[in-house]
PDB file of C-alpha atoms in Angstrom:
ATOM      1  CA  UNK A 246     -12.172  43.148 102.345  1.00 52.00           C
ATOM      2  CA  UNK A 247     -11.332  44.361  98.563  1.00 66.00           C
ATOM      3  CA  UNK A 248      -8.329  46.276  97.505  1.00 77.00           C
ATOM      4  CA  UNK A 249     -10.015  49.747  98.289  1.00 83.00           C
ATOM      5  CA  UNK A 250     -10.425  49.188 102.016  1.00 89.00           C
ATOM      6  CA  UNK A 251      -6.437  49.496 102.575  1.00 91.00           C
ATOM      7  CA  UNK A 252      -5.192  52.173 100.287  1.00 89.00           C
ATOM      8  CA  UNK A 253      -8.739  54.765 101.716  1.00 90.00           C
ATOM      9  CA  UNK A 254      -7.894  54.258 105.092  1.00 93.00           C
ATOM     10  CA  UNK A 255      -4.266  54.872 105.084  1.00 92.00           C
ATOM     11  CA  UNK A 256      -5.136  57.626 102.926  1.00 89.00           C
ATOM     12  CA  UNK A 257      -7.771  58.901 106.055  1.00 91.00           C
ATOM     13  CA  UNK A 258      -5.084  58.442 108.392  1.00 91.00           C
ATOM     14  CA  UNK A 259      -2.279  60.408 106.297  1.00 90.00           C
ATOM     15  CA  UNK A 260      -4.841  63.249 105.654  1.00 86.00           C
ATOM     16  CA  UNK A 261      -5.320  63.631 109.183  1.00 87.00           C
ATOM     17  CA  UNK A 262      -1.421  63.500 110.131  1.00 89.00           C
ATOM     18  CA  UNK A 263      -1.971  60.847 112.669  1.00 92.00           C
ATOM     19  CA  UNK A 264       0.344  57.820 113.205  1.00 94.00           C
ATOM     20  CA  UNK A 265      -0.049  54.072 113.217  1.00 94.00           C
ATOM     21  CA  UNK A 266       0.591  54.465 116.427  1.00 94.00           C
ATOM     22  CA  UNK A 267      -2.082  56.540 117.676  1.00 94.00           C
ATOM     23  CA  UNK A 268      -4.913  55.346 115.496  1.00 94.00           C
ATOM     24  CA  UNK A 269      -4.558  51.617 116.887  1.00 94.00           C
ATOM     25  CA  UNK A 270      -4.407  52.579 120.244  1.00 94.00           C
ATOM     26  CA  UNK A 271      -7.666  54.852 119.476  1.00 93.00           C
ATOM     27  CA  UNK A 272      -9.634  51.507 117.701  1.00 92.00           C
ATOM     28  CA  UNK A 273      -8.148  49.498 120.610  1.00 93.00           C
ATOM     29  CA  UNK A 274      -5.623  46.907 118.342  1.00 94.00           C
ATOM     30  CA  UNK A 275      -2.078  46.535 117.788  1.00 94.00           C
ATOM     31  CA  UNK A 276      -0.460  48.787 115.577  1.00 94.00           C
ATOM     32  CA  UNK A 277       1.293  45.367 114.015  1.00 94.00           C
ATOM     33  CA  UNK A 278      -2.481  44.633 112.892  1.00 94.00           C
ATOM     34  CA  UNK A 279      -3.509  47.708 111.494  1.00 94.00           C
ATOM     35  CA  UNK A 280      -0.101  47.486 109.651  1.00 93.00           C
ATOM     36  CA  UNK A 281      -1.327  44.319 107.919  1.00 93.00           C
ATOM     37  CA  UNK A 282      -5.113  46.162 107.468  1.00 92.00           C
ATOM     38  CA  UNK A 283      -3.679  49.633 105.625  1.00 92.00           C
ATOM     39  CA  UNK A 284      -0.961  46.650 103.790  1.00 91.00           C
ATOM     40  CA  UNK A 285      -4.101  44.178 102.716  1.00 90.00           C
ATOM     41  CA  UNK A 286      -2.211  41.687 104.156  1.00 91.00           C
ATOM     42  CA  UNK A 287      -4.908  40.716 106.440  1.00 90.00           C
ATOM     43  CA  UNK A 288      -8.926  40.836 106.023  1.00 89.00           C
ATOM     44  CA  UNK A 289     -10.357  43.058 109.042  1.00 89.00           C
ATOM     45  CA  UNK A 290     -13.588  41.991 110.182  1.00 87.00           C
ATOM     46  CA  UNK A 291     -17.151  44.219 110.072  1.00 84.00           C
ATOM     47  CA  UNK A 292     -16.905  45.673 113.646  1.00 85.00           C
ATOM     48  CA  UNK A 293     -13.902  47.421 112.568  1.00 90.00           C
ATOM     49  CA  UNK A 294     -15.320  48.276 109.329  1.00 89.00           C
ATOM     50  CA  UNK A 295     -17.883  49.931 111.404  1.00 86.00           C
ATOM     51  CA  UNK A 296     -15.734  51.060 114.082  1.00 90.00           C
ATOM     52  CA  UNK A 297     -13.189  52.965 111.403  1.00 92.00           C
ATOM     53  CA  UNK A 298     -16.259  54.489 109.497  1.00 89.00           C
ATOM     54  CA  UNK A 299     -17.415  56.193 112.790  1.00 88.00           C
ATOM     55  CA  UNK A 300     -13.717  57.019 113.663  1.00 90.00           C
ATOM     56  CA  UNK A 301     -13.020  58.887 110.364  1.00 89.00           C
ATOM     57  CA  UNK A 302     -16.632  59.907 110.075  1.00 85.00           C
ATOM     58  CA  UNK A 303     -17.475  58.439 106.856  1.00 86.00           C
ATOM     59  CA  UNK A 304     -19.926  55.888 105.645  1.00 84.00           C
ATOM     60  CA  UNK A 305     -18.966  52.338 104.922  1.00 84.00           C
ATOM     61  CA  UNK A 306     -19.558  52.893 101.297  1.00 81.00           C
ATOM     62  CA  UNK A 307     -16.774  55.406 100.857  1.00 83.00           C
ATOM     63  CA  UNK A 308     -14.350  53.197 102.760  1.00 88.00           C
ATOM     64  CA  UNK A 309     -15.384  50.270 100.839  1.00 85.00           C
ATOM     65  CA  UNK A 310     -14.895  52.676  97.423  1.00 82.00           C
ATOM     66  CA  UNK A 311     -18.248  52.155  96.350  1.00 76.00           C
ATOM     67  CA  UNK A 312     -18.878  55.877  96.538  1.00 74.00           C
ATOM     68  CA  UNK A 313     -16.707  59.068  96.123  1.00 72.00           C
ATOM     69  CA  UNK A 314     -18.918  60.599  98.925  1.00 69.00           C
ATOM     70  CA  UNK A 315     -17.658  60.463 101.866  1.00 75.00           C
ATOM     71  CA  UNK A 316     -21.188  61.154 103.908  1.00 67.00           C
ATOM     72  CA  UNK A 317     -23.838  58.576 103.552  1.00 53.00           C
ATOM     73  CA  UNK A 318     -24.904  58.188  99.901  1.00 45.00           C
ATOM     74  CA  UNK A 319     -28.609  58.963  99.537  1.00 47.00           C
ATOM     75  CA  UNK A 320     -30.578  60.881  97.155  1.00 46.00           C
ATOM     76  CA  UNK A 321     -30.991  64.633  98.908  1.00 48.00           C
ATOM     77  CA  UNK A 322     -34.517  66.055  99.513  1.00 42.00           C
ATOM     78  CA  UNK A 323     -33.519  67.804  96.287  1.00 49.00           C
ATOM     79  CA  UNK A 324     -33.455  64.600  94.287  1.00 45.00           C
ATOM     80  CA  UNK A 325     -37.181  63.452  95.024  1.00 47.00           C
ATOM     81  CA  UNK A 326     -40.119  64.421  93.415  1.00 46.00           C
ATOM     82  CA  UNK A 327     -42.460  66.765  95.174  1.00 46.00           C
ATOM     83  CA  UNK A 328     -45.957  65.938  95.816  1.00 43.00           C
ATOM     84  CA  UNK A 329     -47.466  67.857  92.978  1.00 47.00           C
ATOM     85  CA  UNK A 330     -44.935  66.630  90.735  1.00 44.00           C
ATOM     86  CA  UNK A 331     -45.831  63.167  91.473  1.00 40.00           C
ATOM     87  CA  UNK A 332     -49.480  63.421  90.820  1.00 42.00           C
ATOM     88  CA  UNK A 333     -48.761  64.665  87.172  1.00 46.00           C
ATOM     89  CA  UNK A 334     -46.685  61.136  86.833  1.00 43.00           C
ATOM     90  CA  UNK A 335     -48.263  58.077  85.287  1.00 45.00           C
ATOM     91  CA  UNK A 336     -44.886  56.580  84.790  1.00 50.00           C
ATOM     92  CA  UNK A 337     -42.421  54.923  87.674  1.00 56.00           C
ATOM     93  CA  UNK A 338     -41.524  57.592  90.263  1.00 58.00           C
ATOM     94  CA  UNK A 339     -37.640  56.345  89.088  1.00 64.00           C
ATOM     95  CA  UNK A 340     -37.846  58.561  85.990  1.00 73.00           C
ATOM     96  CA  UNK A 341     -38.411  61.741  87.764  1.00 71.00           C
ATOM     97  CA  UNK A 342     -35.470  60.891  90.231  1.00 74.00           C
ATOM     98  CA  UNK A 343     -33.002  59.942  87.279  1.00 80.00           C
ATOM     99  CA  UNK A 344     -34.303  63.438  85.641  1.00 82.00           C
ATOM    100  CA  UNK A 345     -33.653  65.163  88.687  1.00 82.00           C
ATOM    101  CA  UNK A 346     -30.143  63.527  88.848  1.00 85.00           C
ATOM    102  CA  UNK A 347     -28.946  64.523  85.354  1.00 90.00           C
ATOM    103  CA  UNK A 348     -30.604  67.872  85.681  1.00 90.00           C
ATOM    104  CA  UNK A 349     -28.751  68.785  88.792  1.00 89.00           C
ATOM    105  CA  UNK A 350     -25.317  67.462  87.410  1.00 92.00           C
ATOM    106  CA  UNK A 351     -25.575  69.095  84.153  1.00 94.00           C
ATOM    107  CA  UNK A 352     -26.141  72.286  86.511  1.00 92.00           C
ATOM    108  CA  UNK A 353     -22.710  71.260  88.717  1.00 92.00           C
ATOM    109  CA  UNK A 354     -20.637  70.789  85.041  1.00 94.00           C
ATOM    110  CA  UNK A 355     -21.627  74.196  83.801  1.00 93.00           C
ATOM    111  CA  UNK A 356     -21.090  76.168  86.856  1.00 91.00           C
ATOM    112  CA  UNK A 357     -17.784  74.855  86.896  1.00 91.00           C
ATOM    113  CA  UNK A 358     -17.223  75.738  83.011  1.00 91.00           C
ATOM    114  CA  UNK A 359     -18.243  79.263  84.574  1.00 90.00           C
ATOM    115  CA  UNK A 360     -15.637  79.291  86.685  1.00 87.00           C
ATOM    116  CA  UNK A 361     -12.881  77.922  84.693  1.00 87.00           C
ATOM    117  CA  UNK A 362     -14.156  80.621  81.763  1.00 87.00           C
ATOM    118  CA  UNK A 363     -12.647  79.367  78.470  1.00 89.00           C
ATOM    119  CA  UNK A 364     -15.777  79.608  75.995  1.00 92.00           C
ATOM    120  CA  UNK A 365     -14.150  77.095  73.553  1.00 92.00           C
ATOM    121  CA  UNK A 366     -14.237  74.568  76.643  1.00 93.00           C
ATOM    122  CA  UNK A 367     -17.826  75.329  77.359  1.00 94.00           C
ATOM    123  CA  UNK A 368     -19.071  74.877  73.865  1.00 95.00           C
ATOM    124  CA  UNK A 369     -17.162  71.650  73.148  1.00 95.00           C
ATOM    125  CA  UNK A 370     -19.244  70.372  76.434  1.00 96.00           C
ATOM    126  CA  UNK A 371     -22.211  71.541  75.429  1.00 96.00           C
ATOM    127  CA  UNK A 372     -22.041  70.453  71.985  1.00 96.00           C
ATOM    128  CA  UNK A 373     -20.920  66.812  73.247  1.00 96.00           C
ATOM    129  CA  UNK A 374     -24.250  66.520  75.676  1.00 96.00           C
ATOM    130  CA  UNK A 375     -27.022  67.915  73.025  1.00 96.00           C
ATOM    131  CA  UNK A 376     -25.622  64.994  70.727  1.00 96.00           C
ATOM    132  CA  UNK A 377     -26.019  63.197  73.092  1.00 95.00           C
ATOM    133  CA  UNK A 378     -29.823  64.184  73.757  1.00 96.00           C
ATOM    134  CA  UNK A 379     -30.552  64.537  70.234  1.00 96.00           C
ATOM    135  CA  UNK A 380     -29.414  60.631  69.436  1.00 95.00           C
ATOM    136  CA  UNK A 381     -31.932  59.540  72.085  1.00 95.00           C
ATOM    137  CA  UNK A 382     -34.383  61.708  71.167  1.00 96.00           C
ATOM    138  CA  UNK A 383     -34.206  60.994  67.847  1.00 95.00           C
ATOM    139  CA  UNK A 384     -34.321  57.219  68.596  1.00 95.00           C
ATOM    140  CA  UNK A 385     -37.609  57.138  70.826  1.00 95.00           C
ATOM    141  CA  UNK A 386     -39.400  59.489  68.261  1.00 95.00           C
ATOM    142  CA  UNK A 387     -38.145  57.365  65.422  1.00 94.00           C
ATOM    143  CA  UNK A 388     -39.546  53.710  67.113  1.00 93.00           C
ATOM    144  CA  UNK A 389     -42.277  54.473  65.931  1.00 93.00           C
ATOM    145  CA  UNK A 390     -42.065  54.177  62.002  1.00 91.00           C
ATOM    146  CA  UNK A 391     -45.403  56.549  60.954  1.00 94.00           C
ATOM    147  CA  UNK A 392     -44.122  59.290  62.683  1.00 94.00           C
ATOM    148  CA  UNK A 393     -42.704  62.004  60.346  1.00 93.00           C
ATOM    149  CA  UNK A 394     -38.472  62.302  59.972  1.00 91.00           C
ATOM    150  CA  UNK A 395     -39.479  65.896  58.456  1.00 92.00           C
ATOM    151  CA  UNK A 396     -38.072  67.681  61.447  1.00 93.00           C
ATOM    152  CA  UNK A 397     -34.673  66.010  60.788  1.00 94.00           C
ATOM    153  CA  UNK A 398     -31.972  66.577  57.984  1.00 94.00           C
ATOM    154  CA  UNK A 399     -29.433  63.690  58.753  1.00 94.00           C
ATOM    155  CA  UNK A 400     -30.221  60.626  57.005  1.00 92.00           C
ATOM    156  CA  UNK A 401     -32.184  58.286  59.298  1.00 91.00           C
ATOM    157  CA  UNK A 402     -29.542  55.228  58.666  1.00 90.00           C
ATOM    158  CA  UNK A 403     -26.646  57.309  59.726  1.00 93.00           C
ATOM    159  CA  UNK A 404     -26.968  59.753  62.151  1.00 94.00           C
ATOM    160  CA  UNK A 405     -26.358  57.059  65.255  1.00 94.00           C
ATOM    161  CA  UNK A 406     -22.782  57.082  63.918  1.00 95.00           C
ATOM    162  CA  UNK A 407     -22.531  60.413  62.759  1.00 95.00           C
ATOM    163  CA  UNK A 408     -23.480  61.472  66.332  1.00 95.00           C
ATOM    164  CA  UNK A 409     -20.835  59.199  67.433  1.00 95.00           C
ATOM    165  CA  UNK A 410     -17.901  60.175  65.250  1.00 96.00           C
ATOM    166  CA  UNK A 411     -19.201  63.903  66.654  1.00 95.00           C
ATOM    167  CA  UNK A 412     -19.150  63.117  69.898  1.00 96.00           C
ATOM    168  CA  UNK A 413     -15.498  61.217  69.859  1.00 97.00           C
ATOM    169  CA  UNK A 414     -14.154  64.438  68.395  1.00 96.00           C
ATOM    170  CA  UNK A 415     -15.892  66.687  70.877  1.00 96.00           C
ATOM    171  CA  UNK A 416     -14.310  64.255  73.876  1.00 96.00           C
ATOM    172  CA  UNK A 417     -11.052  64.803  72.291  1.00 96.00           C
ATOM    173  CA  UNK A 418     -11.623  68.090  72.128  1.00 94.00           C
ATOM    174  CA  UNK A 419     -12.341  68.926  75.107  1.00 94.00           C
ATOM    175  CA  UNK A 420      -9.698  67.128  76.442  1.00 92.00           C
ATOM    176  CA  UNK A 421      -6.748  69.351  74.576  1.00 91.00           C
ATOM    177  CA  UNK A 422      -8.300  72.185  75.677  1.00 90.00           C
ATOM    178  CA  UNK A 423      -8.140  70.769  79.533  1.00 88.00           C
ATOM    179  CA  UNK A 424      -4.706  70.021  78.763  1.00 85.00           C
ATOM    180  CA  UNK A 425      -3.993  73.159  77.596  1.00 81.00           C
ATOM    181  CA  UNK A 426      -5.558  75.174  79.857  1.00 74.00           C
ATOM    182  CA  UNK A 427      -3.411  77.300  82.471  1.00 67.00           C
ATOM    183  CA  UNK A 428      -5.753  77.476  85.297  1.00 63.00           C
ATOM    184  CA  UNK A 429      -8.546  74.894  86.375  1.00 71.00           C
ATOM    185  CA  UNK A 430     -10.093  73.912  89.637  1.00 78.00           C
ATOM    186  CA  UNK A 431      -8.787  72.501  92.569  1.00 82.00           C
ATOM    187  CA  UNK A 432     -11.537  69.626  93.276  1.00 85.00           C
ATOM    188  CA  UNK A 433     -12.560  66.908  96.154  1.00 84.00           C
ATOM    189  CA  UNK A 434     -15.174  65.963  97.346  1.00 83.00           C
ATOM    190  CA  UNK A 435     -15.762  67.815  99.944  1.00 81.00           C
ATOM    191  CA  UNK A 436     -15.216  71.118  98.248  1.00 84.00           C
ATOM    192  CA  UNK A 437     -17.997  70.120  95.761  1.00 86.00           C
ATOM    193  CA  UNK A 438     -20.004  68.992  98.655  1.00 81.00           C
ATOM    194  CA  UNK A 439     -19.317  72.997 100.005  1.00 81.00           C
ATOM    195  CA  UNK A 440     -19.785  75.070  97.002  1.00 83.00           C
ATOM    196  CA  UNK A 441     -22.470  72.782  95.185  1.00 82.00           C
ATOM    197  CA  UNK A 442     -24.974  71.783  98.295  1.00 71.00           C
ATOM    198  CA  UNK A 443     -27.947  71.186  96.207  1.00 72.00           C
ATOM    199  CA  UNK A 444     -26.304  69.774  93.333  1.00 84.00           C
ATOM    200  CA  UNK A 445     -23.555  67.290  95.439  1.00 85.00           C
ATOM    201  CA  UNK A 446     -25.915  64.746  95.988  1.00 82.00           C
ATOM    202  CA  UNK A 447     -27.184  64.133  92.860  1.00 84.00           C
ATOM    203  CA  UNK A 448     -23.472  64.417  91.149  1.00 88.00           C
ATOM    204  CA  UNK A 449     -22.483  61.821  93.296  1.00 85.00           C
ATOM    205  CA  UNK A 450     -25.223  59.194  93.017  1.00 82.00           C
ATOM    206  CA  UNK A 451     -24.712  59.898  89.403  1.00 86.00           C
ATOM    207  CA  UNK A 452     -21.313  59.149  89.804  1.00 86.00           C
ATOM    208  CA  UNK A 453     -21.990  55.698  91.938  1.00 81.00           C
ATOM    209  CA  UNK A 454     -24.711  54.625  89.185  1.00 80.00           C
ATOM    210  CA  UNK A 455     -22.479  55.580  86.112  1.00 86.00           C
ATOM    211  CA  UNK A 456     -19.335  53.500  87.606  1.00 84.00           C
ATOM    212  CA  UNK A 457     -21.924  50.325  88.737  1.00 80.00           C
ATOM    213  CA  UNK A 458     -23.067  50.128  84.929  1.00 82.00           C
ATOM    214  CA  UNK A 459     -19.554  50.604  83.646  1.00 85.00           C
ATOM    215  CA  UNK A 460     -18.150  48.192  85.914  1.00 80.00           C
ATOM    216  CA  UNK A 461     -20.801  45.821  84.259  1.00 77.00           C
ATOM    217  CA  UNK A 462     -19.848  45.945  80.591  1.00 76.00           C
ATOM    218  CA  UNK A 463     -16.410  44.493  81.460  1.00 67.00           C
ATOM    219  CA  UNK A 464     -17.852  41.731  84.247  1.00 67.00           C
ATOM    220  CA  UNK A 465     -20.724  41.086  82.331  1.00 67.00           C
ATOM    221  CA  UNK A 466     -23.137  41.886  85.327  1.00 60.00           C
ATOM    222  CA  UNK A 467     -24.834  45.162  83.333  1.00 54.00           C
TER     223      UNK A 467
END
């Protein structure tokens, strides 16, 4: 299957406190074979696949680790366009999704600065996504050359690395103050899916697309 598959469904079975035992009499196999399954000794095949997603109630994706979601991954009602929206759109219907996406995550990350209430934290953040912004802003205004660079005051050959050195030393830190902080959240899934309903979905497709892309810089599939 892939080397997911075992270590999320003994990890569904140990959440639930249930044995070996008692799960393969419940999926009707031995307990020897779901040994080698939870072990990846031994490929299972896609009726169990299916037959474990229903059992644990969770989509094939999340068993498969292709999502940290353990619902079915779709885009929320939240995450599409409405009608009126799409009328004003000459471009691909895409573009209002992906703003929607980022828009709703950026709302997840700063409730949860709120709640973790170091200011220091939540300005390192923000300062790290406005360079962020401003480097691609900066880029798509600057393609084309007649346009005027008067609204900027970094020099036009350096502020794609200046922006970068910023950013590295934002990341880092942000991260000392993480490390240094007394008191943060305590996180899954499902609590995000609880206290962020309208934002979950798009935090976690965001999530799935981020990793896919990722994943492709080192397989060379991007």
């Amino acid at each position: 299957m892939n080397k997911d598959f075992p270590r999320i469904i003994t990890f569904l079975r140990k959440e639930r406190d249930l044995s070996q035992k008692q799960v393969a009499a419940d999926m009707g196999i031995s307990q020897a074979l779901l040994s080698h399954y939870e072990k990846g000794i031994r490929e299972c095949g896609l009726d169990f696949l299916v037959k474990t997603a229903e059992y644990y109630e969770v989509s094939c994706d999340y068993l498969l680790g292709r999502t940290v979601q353990r619902s079915v991954a779709a885009i929320s009602i939240d995450d599409i366009p409405d009608n009126n929206e799409i009328s004003h759109i000459k471009g691909n219907v895409i573009n209002q999704i992906n703003k929607k996406l980022l828009m709703n995550t950026t709302s997840v990350i700063f409730d949860l600065l709120a709640q973790i209430g170091s200011k220091k934290l939540t300005n390192a953040v923000s300062n790290y996504l406005m360079s962020a912004e401003y480097v691609i802003f900066r880029t798509i205004y600057s393609s084309e050359k007649s346009n005027s660079q008067a609204m900027f005051s970094v020099d036009s050959k350096r502020y794609r690395n200046l922006c970068s050195a910023s950013m590295i030393l934002d990341l880092e830190m942000i991260n000392e103050l993480i490390e240094n902080q007394e008191l943060l959240l305590s996180l899954s899934p499902d609590t995000i899916s609880t206290y962020f309903e309208k934002g979950a979905s798009s935090l976690f497709n965001l999530i799935q697309y981020s990793e896919r892309n990722i994943r492709g810089i080192y397989t060379g599939k991007k």
